[in-house]
Amino acid sequence: MTEGMMLYLTLLLAFTPGVLCSSHRHTRQEPVSETLTKLEQEFWEWRMLDAPMFSTSVGESRHNDIVESFAPDTYTQRKVQVADYLSRVSAIDRTALDQTQRLDLDIFKGFLQTFLDGAQWNSYFTVNPVNFLEGDTADPTRMATIMPFSTIGDFENYLQRLLKLPGKIDQEIQLLEIAVSTGRTLNNVSVAGVPDQIDSLVQKTAHVDNNPFYQPAFTTRLDSSQVPLAKRASLRARADKAVYDINEAMLRLKAYLQKSYFPATRTSLGVSGWADGKAIYETCLKFHTTTDMTPQQVHDLGLKEVARIQGNMNAALKRLQFSGTIKEFYDKIRTDARFHVNTSEEVLRIFNDYIFNRIFPKLSTMFKDIPNLPLKVEPMPFDGPGGQYASGTPDGSVPGIFYANVMHPKQKAMISAMSLSLHETVPGHHLQSIYSLTSTIPKYRAFVEDDHYYRMPATFPINTAYLEGWALYSEYLGEELGMYTDDYMLMGRYSDEIFRACRLVVDTGLHYFGWNRDRAIQYMLDNTAESRQGLTVEVDRYLTWPGQATAYKIGEIKIKELRQRATDQLGTHFELADFHSVILQNGGMPLNLLERLVDDWIAKVKAMTHPGSDPLVG
């Protein structure tokens, strides 16, 4: 038994309800705030063990030699543990806490309760761990990307993970078997591309140096490490064998998908085709939007926003002296060489120029105390959305990374490159991330565990509306920062904004109102600058992650609403940089608690600028 497994079993026993009860009895009466802090820290330690890849990604190295269990009974054990934590946090006397601590308590309780609320639909989601958007088949580079590679212990840890990966893949097959036997599979569009991903991965092993599980870990990383030369050949030989076993497991997964899973895939596109499907979708919406909005309300809001943004577009087209329709404008853009590039390198150059030469120098006009943590732009290793952001670590040893999709450079108009840069990096997700990483909030709030979208809503919340609402709001800030230097760039910004508004219509249409795939793609094609190929991938994403895409607009609208409220109530005492600090330095939370936080801040500013007024008590 490895040292890592011994540690896993020891800590698992320590975090087992019943064993826990003796560990939180105290011989003295400790302050209630201390009880809350200790409980949050204990919860974090358990999460690090339960999700070791997440642990590695946030810079915790204690569990770098293990992989997460995907055994069918793991979720039940996790649910029991969460219920125990909720019971204990619910026993804390809220009246004994100050305003900040009460907010912390409410966030923690909501965090745990959201997991349990979604757990009723666990048997529909966690049994489908494979899709074309995420996981080892879609992004085999992730494991090596987040690992440290310096000492022989680092390489041994990574090797242990490689050795355990075939067992994890076999556990995923067991979960898929449950999905098939219970009739709770995904639609074919969510999984149809996985065999090709596996083929691509396996073919790269014709020479092991090309396999992403092997390189760069056992090539350039090992060459530049502190590992003695005499040890390197042995490590490489063992890694070679591990990669072979991983490929064999991948081929078993491919065979199961083609023989058993594909014939059993859900015939309905949306989740409403499942038993209780509409109730399931309502839970998905609540999970991602953190509101009680109904599918109809979300759909109607989308139609309203589409119409509003079309008004802005028509005004821009008038300034451009373009006499055609919005659709005709974007059709023209798709074939106009001025707005396209030929190579992946050109795409990366444009993003780097926008981010580091244009946006960064202007940030200080709207933000204060910006943490100095690194950011890199790299090509996305698979064909997914236009871009994705991955957080770094608090010490800067792992940078934040903006992964830009460079797969089809000639097909994608670059007029939206600025808004995408603002969204994914600064002042969007990167700024959002580094403020949280350097704040004093509890770690479970500072770090977002967004590795397993397929589990949502039967998992811990990631506060999608806050997370993505801020990023969409950041695209709007680009106007105030002067980033859109002509109406073509502004039309690119409007295209991205209407893209998010269309998602409200399309996501609810697919999962609640019976839309087919062609109708969804055509609706997006009529209203955005995206290509048919890109929109097909997007619509398939909405089908795979129900509700997730609706959160962007809903979160952005709330942040704008709160900013306007603060502006109206504070008048000349309103400082935009201070408002942004309130939003960013407290990490993700449901929108109702974000509203409470801003209201409390408004009251405090009033109390300081208007002596005698009473601050709100949260």
PDB file of C-alpha atoms in Angstrom, residues 8-254:
ATOM      1  CA  TYR A   8      -6.126   8.697   2.273  1.00  0.00           C
ATOM      2  CA  LEU A   9      -7.555   5.938   4.477  1.00  0.00           C
ATOM      3  CA  THR A  10      -6.378   7.620   7.661  1.00  0.00           C
ATOM      4  CA  LEU A  11      -7.947  10.954   6.741  1.00  0.00           C
ATOM      5  CA  LEU A  12     -11.102   9.308   5.441  1.00  0.00           C
ATOM      6  CA  LEU A  13     -11.576   7.759   8.880  1.00  0.00           C
ATOM      7  CA  ALA A  14     -10.927  11.111  10.503  1.00  0.00           C
ATOM      8  CA  PHE A  15     -13.585  12.776   8.349  1.00  0.00           C
ATOM      9  CA  THR A  16     -16.219  10.085   8.916  1.00  0.00           C
ATOM     10  CA  PRO A  17     -19.365  11.236  10.771  1.00  0.00           C
ATOM     11  CA  GLY A  18     -19.358   9.673  14.197  1.00  0.00           C
ATOM     12  CA  VAL A  19     -15.595   9.891  14.392  1.00  0.00           C
ATOM     13  CA  LEU A  20     -15.959  13.616  13.808  1.00  0.00           C
ATOM     14  CA  CYS A  21     -18.232  14.101  16.787  1.00  0.00           C
ATOM     15  CA  SER A  22     -15.471  13.469  19.280  1.00  0.00           C
ATOM     16  CA  SER A  23     -13.113  15.832  17.478  1.00  0.00           C
ATOM     17  CA  HIS A  24     -15.372  18.857  17.827  1.00  0.00           C
ATOM     18  CA  ARG A  25     -16.180  18.558  21.520  1.00  0.00           C
ATOM     19  CA  HIS A  26     -14.375  21.246  23.461  1.00  0.00           C
ATOM     20  CA  THR A  27     -13.327  21.481  27.073  1.00  0.00           C
ATOM     21  CA  ARG A  28     -13.717  25.266  27.018  1.00  0.00           C
ATOM     22  CA  GLN A  29     -16.395  27.494  25.581  1.00  0.00           C
ATOM     23  CA  GLU A  30     -14.792  28.859  22.429  1.00  0.00           C
ATOM     24  CA  PRO A  31     -16.102  31.956  20.635  1.00  0.00           C
ATOM     25  CA  VAL A  32     -18.808  31.183  18.099  1.00  0.00           C
ATOM     26  CA  SER A  33     -16.752  32.835  15.361  1.00  0.00           C
ATOM     27  CA  GLU A  34     -13.885  30.460  16.143  1.00  0.00           C
ATOM     28  CA  THR A  35     -16.235  27.483  15.873  1.00  0.00           C
ATOM     29  CA  LEU A  36     -17.303  28.671  12.420  1.00  0.00           C
ATOM     30  CA  THR A  37     -13.725  29.231  11.283  1.00  0.00           C
ATOM     31  CA  LYS A  38     -12.620  25.790  12.468  1.00  0.00           C
ATOM     32  CA  LEU A  39     -15.568  24.123  10.771  1.00  0.00           C
ATOM     33  CA  GLU A  40     -14.821  25.874   7.484  1.00  0.00           C
ATOM     34  CA  GLN A  41     -11.189  24.813   7.724  1.00  0.00           C
ATOM     35  CA  GLU A  42     -12.163  21.212   8.481  1.00  0.00           C
ATOM     36  CA  PHE A  43     -14.518  21.255   5.508  1.00  0.00           C
ATOM     37  CA  TRP A  44     -11.703  22.527   3.298  1.00  0.00           C
ATOM     38  CA  GLU A  45      -9.332  19.788   4.446  1.00  0.00           C
ATOM     39  CA  TRP A  46     -11.978  17.184   3.639  1.00  0.00           C
ATOM     40  CA  ARG A  47     -12.556  18.694   0.193  1.00  0.00           C
ATOM     41  CA  MET A  48      -8.829  18.541  -0.523  1.00  0.00           C
ATOM     42  CA  LEU A  49      -8.858  14.807   0.178  1.00  0.00           C
ATOM     43  CA  ASP A  50     -12.152  14.150  -1.583  1.00  0.00           C
ATOM     44  CA  ALA A  51     -11.092  16.078  -4.716  1.00  0.00           C
ATOM     45  CA  PRO A  52      -7.310  15.614  -5.019  1.00  0.00           C
ATOM     46  CA  MET A  53      -7.038  17.090  -8.530  1.00  0.00           C
ATOM     47  CA  PHE A  54      -8.781  20.223  -7.273  1.00  0.00           C
ATOM     48  CA  SER A  55      -6.369  20.165  -4.337  1.00  0.00           C
ATOM     49  CA  THR A  56      -3.384  20.142  -6.674  1.00  0.00           C
ATOM     50  CA  SER A  57      -4.845  22.914  -8.825  1.00  0.00           C
ATOM     51  CA  VAL A  58      -5.010  25.298  -5.841  1.00  0.00           C
ATOM     52  CA  GLY A  59      -1.442  24.624  -4.782  1.00  0.00           C
ATOM     53  CA  GLU A  60      -2.101  22.023  -2.068  1.00  0.00           C
ATOM     54  CA  SER A  61       0.398  19.195  -2.530  1.00  0.00           C
ATOM     55  CA  ARG A  62      -0.562  16.676   0.164  1.00  0.00           C
ATOM     56  CA  HIS A  63      -2.646  14.470  -2.126  1.00  0.00           C
ATOM     57  CA  ASN A  64      -0.714  14.790  -5.369  1.00  0.00           C
ATOM     58  CA  ASP A  65      -0.321  11.015  -5.719  1.00  0.00           C
ATOM     59  CA  ILE A  66      -4.014  10.044  -5.717  1.00  0.00           C
ATOM     60  CA  VAL A  67      -6.969  10.501  -8.052  1.00  0.00           C
ATOM     61  CA  GLU A  68     -10.580  11.075  -7.157  1.00  0.00           C
ATOM     62  CA  SER A  69     -12.733   8.021  -6.621  1.00  0.00           C
ATOM     63  CA  PHE A  70     -15.468   7.544  -9.210  1.00  0.00           C
ATOM     64  CA  ALA A  71     -16.765   4.370  -7.573  1.00  0.00           C
ATOM     65  CA  PRO A  72     -20.579   4.195  -7.696  1.00  0.00           C
ATOM     66  CA  ASP A  73     -20.948   4.472  -3.897  1.00  0.00           C
ATOM     67  CA  THR A  74     -18.642   7.498  -3.537  1.00  0.00           C
ATOM     68  CA  TYR A  75     -21.427  10.025  -4.035  1.00  0.00           C
ATOM     69  CA  THR A  76     -23.525   8.507  -1.252  1.00  0.00           C
ATOM     70  CA  GLN A  77     -20.584   8.809   1.136  1.00  0.00           C
ATOM     71  CA  ARG A  78     -20.031  12.407   0.051  1.00  0.00           C
ATOM     72  CA  LYS A  79     -23.680  13.249   0.627  1.00  0.00           C
ATOM     73  CA  VAL A  80     -23.560  11.851   4.187  1.00  0.00           C
ATOM     74  CA  GLN A  81     -20.504  13.972   4.927  1.00  0.00           C
ATOM     75  CA  VAL A  82     -22.126  17.139   3.572  1.00  0.00           C
ATOM     76  CA  ALA A  83     -25.276  16.532   5.625  1.00  0.00           C
ATOM     77  CA  ASP A  84     -23.115  16.228   8.737  1.00  0.00           C
ATOM     78  CA  TYR A  85     -21.396  19.535   8.017  1.00  0.00           C
ATOM     79  CA  LEU A  86     -24.737  21.248   7.406  1.00  0.00           C
ATOM     80  CA  SER A  87     -26.098  19.929  10.703  1.00  0.00           C
ATOM     81  CA  ARG A  88     -23.111  21.297  12.562  1.00  0.00           C
ATOM     82  CA  VAL A  89     -23.060  24.702  10.879  1.00  0.00           C
ATOM     83  CA  SER A  90     -26.823  25.057  11.422  1.00  0.00           C
ATOM     84  CA  ALA A  91     -26.230  24.700  15.164  1.00  0.00           C
ATOM     85  CA  ILE A  92     -24.058  27.831  15.253  1.00  0.00           C
ATOM     86  CA  ASP A  93     -25.688  30.789  17.013  1.00  0.00           C
ATOM     87  CA  ARG A  94     -26.018  33.440  14.298  1.00  0.00           C
ATOM     88  CA  THR A  95     -26.778  36.206  16.793  1.00  0.00           C
ATOM     89  CA  ALA A  96     -23.319  35.819  18.349  1.00  0.00           C
ATOM     90  CA  LEU A  97     -21.606  36.797  15.093  1.00  0.00           C
ATOM     91  CA  ASP A  98     -20.827  40.201  13.636  1.00  0.00           C
ATOM     92  CA  GLN A  99     -22.105  41.377  10.253  1.00  0.00           C
ATOM     93  CA  THR A 100     -19.229  39.938   8.213  1.00  0.00           C
ATOM     94  CA  GLN A 101     -19.331  36.629  10.064  1.00  0.00           C
ATOM     95  CA  ARG A 102     -23.093  36.340   9.558  1.00  0.00           C
ATOM     96  CA  LEU A 103     -22.610  36.705   5.821  1.00  0.00           C
ATOM     97  CA  ASP A 104     -19.904  34.054   5.989  1.00  0.00           C
ATOM     98  CA  LEU A 105     -22.218  31.729   7.915  1.00  0.00           C
ATOM     99  CA  ASP A 106     -25.059  32.230   5.438  1.00  0.00           C
ATOM    100  CA  ILE A 107     -22.771  31.570   2.468  1.00  0.00           C
ATOM    101  CA  PHE A 108     -21.446  28.375   4.081  1.00  0.00           C
ATOM    102  CA  LYS A 109     -24.923  27.056   4.901  1.00  0.00           C
ATOM    103  CA  GLY A 110     -26.124  27.847   1.396  1.00  0.00           C
ATOM    104  CA  PHE A 111     -23.059  26.166  -0.087  1.00  0.00           C
ATOM    105  CA  LEU A 112     -23.854  22.911   1.697  1.00  0.00           C
ATOM    106  CA  GLN A 113     -27.622  23.149   1.191  1.00  0.00           C
ATOM    107  CA  THR A 114     -27.190  23.643  -2.559  1.00  0.00           C
ATOM    108  CA  PHE A 115     -25.306  20.351  -2.751  1.00  0.00           C
ATOM    109  CA  LEU A 116     -28.090  18.531  -0.899  1.00  0.00           C
ATOM    110  CA  ASP A 117     -30.825  20.199  -2.967  1.00  0.00           C
ATOM    111  CA  GLY A 118     -29.179  18.960  -6.148  1.00  0.00           C
ATOM    112  CA  ALA A 119     -28.483  15.520  -4.685  1.00  0.00           C
ATOM    113  CA  GLN A 120     -32.078  14.453  -5.353  1.00  0.00           C
ATOM    114  CA  TRP A 121     -31.134  14.364  -9.060  1.00  0.00           C
ATOM    115  CA  ASN A 122     -27.737  12.743  -8.568  1.00  0.00           C
ATOM    116  CA  SER A 123     -28.801   9.568 -10.382  1.00  0.00           C
ATOM    117  CA  TYR A 124     -29.239  11.581 -13.591  1.00  0.00           C
ATOM    118  CA  PHE A 125     -25.959  13.483 -13.577  1.00  0.00           C
ATOM    119  CA  THR A 126     -23.037  11.818 -11.793  1.00  0.00           C
ATOM    120  CA  VAL A 127     -23.695   8.597 -13.735  1.00  0.00           C
ATOM    121  CA  ASN A 128     -22.722  10.407 -16.951  1.00  0.00           C
ATOM    122  CA  PRO A 129     -19.081  11.400 -16.326  1.00  0.00           C
ATOM    123  CA  VAL A 130     -18.041  11.396 -19.992  1.00  0.00           C
ATOM    124  CA  ASN A 131     -18.831  14.050 -22.599  1.00  0.00           C
ATOM    125  CA  PHE A 132     -17.069  15.921 -25.394  1.00  0.00           C
ATOM    126  CA  LEU A 133     -16.419  19.025 -23.281  1.00  0.00           C
ATOM    127  CA  GLU A 134     -14.543  17.837 -20.205  1.00  0.00           C
ATOM    128  CA  GLY A 135     -12.530  15.083 -18.612  1.00  0.00           C
ATOM    129  CA  ASP A 136      -9.423  13.139 -19.568  1.00  0.00           C
ATOM    130  CA  THR A 137     -10.624  12.472 -23.113  1.00  0.00           C
ATOM    131  CA  ALA A 138     -11.360  16.138 -23.884  1.00  0.00           C
ATOM    132  CA  ASP A 139      -8.375  17.661 -22.075  1.00  0.00           C
ATOM    133  CA  PRO A 140      -5.662  15.087 -21.367  1.00  0.00           C
ATOM    134  CA  THR A 141      -3.153  17.886 -20.749  1.00  0.00           C
ATOM    135  CA  ARG A 142      -4.817  19.158 -17.577  1.00  0.00           C
ATOM    136  CA  MET A 143      -3.298  16.662 -15.152  1.00  0.00           C
ATOM    137  CA  ALA A 144       0.256  17.578 -16.109  1.00  0.00           C
ATOM    138  CA  THR A 145      -0.562  21.291 -16.354  1.00  0.00           C
ATOM    139  CA  ILE A 146      -1.442  21.616 -12.669  1.00  0.00           C
ATOM    140  CA  MET A 147       1.311  19.368 -11.266  1.00  0.00           C
ATOM    141  CA  PRO A 148       4.660  20.604  -9.924  1.00  0.00           C
ATOM    142  CA  PHE A 149       7.710  19.009 -11.560  1.00  0.00           C
ATOM    143  CA  SER A 150      10.959  19.583  -9.740  1.00  0.00           C
ATOM    144  CA  THR A 151      11.947  16.833  -7.309  1.00  0.00           C
ATOM    145  CA  ILE A 152      11.877  13.083  -7.749  1.00  0.00           C
ATOM    146  CA  GLY A 153       8.903  13.081  -5.371  1.00  0.00           C
ATOM    147  CA  ASP A 154       6.960  15.293  -7.794  1.00  0.00           C
ATOM    148  CA  PHE A 155       7.552  12.864 -10.647  1.00  0.00           C
ATOM    149  CA  GLU A 156       6.707   9.875  -8.451  1.00  0.00           C
ATOM    150  CA  ASN A 157       3.431  11.566  -7.486  1.00  0.00           C
ATOM    151  CA  TYR A 158       2.530  12.183 -11.104  1.00  0.00           C
ATOM    152  CA  LEU A 159       3.487   8.633 -12.007  1.00  0.00           C
ATOM    153  CA  GLN A 160       1.238   7.311  -9.237  1.00  0.00           C
ATOM    154  CA  ARG A 161      -1.631   9.273 -10.737  1.00  0.00           C
ATOM    155  CA  LEU A 162      -0.940   7.833 -14.166  1.00  0.00           C
ATOM    156  CA  LEU A 163      -0.911   4.333 -12.681  1.00  0.00           C
ATOM    157  CA  LYS A 164      -4.311   4.957 -11.032  1.00  0.00           C
ATOM    158  CA  LEU A 165      -5.920   6.508 -14.102  1.00  0.00           C
ATOM    159  CA  PRO A 166      -6.952   3.204 -15.777  1.00  0.00           C
ATOM    160  CA  GLY A 167      -8.849   2.249 -12.621  1.00  0.00           C
ATOM    161  CA  LYS A 168     -10.611   5.620 -12.643  1.00  0.00           C
ATOM    162  CA  ILE A 169     -11.608   5.130 -16.283  1.00  0.00           C
ATOM    163  CA  ASP A 170     -13.012   1.699 -15.449  1.00  0.00           C
ATOM    164  CA  GLN A 171     -15.035   3.295 -12.628  1.00  0.00           C
ATOM    165  CA  GLU A 172     -16.404   5.796 -15.153  1.00  0.00           C
ATOM    166  CA  ILE A 173     -17.515   2.882 -17.323  1.00  0.00           C
ATOM    167  CA  GLN A 174     -19.320   1.434 -14.280  1.00  0.00           C
ATOM    168  CA  LEU A 175     -21.193   4.720 -13.869  1.00  0.00           C
ATOM    169  CA  LEU A 176     -22.124   4.743 -17.555  1.00  0.00           C
ATOM    170  CA  GLU A 177     -23.480   1.212 -17.149  1.00  0.00           C
ATOM    171  CA  ILE A 178     -25.776   2.505 -14.401  1.00  0.00           C
ATOM    172  CA  ALA A 179     -26.953   5.322 -16.679  1.00  0.00           C
ATOM    173  CA  VAL A 180     -27.813   2.809 -19.399  1.00  0.00           C
ATOM    174  CA  SER A 181     -29.572   0.385 -17.050  1.00  0.00           C
ATOM    175  CA  THR A 182     -31.691   3.172 -15.507  1.00  0.00           C
ATOM    176  CA  GLY A 183     -32.482   4.959 -18.776  1.00  0.00           C
ATOM    177  CA  ARG A 184     -30.754   8.170 -17.670  1.00  0.00           C
ATOM    178  CA  THR A 185     -28.219   8.692 -20.424  1.00  0.00           C
ATOM    179  CA  LEU A 186     -27.179  11.862 -22.226  1.00  0.00           C
ATOM    180  CA  ASN A 187     -28.258  12.752 -25.737  1.00  0.00           C
ATOM    181  CA  ASN A 188     -25.957  11.465 -28.457  1.00  0.00           C
ATOM    182  CA  VAL A 189     -24.644  14.947 -29.335  1.00  0.00           C
ATOM    183  CA  SER A 190     -22.974  15.183 -25.913  1.00  0.00           C
ATOM    184  CA  VAL A 191     -20.883  12.048 -26.370  1.00  0.00           C
ATOM    185  CA  ALA A 192     -20.629  11.400 -30.114  1.00  0.00           C
ATOM    186  CA  GLY A 193     -17.236  13.100 -30.385  1.00  0.00           C
ATOM    187  CA  VAL A 194     -15.562  11.179 -27.555  1.00  0.00           C
ATOM    188  CA  PRO A 195     -14.373   8.165 -29.634  1.00  0.00           C
ATOM    189  CA  ASP A 196     -12.547  10.528 -31.989  1.00  0.00           C
ATOM    190  CA  GLN A 197     -10.920  12.214 -28.995  1.00  0.00           C
ATOM    191  CA  ILE A 198      -9.774   8.809 -27.759  1.00  0.00           C
ATOM    192  CA  ASP A 199      -8.463   7.838 -31.196  1.00  0.00           C
ATOM    193  CA  SER A 200      -6.494  11.064 -31.404  1.00  0.00           C
ATOM    194  CA  LEU A 201      -5.014  10.470 -27.971  1.00  0.00           C
ATOM    195  CA  VAL A 202      -4.075   6.849 -28.635  1.00  0.00           C
ATOM    196  CA  GLN A 203      -2.582   7.624 -32.052  1.00  0.00           C
ATOM    197  CA  LYS A 204      -0.230  10.095 -30.406  1.00  0.00           C
ATOM    198  CA  THR A 205       1.345   7.178 -28.580  1.00  0.00           C
ATOM    199  CA  ALA A 206       2.841   5.721 -31.724  1.00  0.00           C
ATOM    200  CA  HIS A 207       5.770   7.623 -30.262  1.00  0.00           C
ATOM    201  CA  VAL A 208       5.219   8.040 -26.533  1.00  0.00           C
ATOM    202  CA  ASP A 209       6.964  11.425 -26.510  1.00  0.00           C
ATOM    203  CA  ASN A 210       3.875  12.821 -28.274  1.00  0.00           C
ATOM    204  CA  ASN A 211       1.376  11.580 -25.688  1.00  0.00           C
ATOM    205  CA  PRO A 212       0.084  14.405 -23.435  1.00  0.00           C
ATOM    206  CA  PHE A 213       0.148  12.143 -20.384  1.00  0.00           C
ATOM    207  CA  TYR A 214       3.858  11.529 -21.029  1.00  0.00           C
ATOM    208  CA  GLN A 215       5.083  14.851 -22.326  1.00  0.00           C
ATOM    209  CA  PRO A 216       6.141  17.410 -21.284  1.00  0.00           C
ATOM    210  CA  ALA A 217       6.374  15.740 -17.857  1.00  0.00           C
ATOM    211  CA  PHE A 218       8.849  13.019 -18.809  1.00  0.00           C
ATOM    212  CA  THR A 219      10.579  14.970 -21.578  1.00  0.00           C
ATOM    213  CA  THR A 220      11.401  18.659 -21.101  1.00  0.00           C
ATOM    214  CA  ARG A 221      10.204  18.843 -17.474  1.00  0.00           C
ATOM    215  CA  LEU A 222      12.308  15.860 -16.426  1.00  0.00           C
ATOM    216  CA  ASP A 223      15.322  17.134 -18.367  1.00  0.00           C
ATOM    217  CA  SER A 224      15.231  20.451 -16.484  1.00  0.00           C
ATOM    218  CA  SER A 225      14.443  18.955 -13.059  1.00  0.00           C
ATOM    219  CA  GLN A 226      16.554  18.163 -10.004  1.00  0.00           C
ATOM    220  CA  VAL A 227      16.103  14.415 -10.528  1.00  0.00           C
ATOM    221  CA  PRO A 228      19.467  12.587 -10.730  1.00  0.00           C
ATOM    222  CA  LEU A 229      20.334  11.332 -14.202  1.00  0.00           C
ATOM    223  CA  ALA A 230      20.497   7.749 -12.946  1.00  0.00           C
ATOM    224  CA  LYS A 231      16.813   7.897 -11.927  1.00  0.00           C
ATOM    225  CA  ARG A 232      15.419   9.403 -15.122  1.00  0.00           C
ATOM    226  CA  ALA A 233      15.566   6.309 -17.313  1.00  0.00           C
ATOM    227  CA  SER A 234      13.629   4.281 -14.743  1.00  0.00           C
ATOM    228  CA  LEU A 235      10.960   6.978 -14.418  1.00  0.00           C
ATOM    229  CA  ARG A 236      10.557   7.138 -18.185  1.00  0.00           C
ATOM    230  CA  ALA A 237      10.273   3.380 -18.535  1.00  0.00           C
ATOM    231  CA  ARG A 238       7.581   3.182 -15.854  1.00  0.00           C
ATOM    232  CA  ALA A 239       5.741   6.136 -17.376  1.00  0.00           C
ATOM    233  CA  ASP A 240       5.862   4.488 -20.791  1.00  0.00           C
ATOM    234  CA  LYS A 241       4.155   1.404 -19.354  1.00  0.00           C
ATOM    235  CA  ALA A 242       1.606   3.561 -17.497  1.00  0.00           C
ATOM    236  CA  VAL A 243       0.673   5.403 -20.693  1.00  0.00           C
ATOM    237  CA  TYR A 244       0.186   2.072 -22.466  1.00  0.00           C
ATOM    238  CA  ASP A 245      -2.232   0.976 -19.720  1.00  0.00           C
ATOM    239  CA  ILE A 246      -4.073   4.307 -19.929  1.00  0.00           C
ATOM    240  CA  ASN A 247      -4.523   3.854 -23.654  1.00  0.00           C
ATOM    241  CA  GLU A 248      -5.887   0.351 -23.121  1.00  0.00           C
ATOM    242  CA  ALA A 249      -8.397   1.757 -20.622  1.00  0.00           C
ATOM    243  CA  MET A 250      -9.351   4.521 -23.051  1.00  0.00           C
ATOM    244  CA  LEU A 251      -9.987   1.915 -25.733  1.00  0.00           C
ATOM    245  CA  ARG A 252     -12.195  -0.021 -23.296  1.00  0.00           C
ATOM    246  CA  LEU A 253     -14.166   3.193 -22.742  1.00  0.00           C
ATOM    247  CA  LYS A 254     -14.485   3.738 -26.485  1.00  0.00           C
TER     248      LYS A 254
END
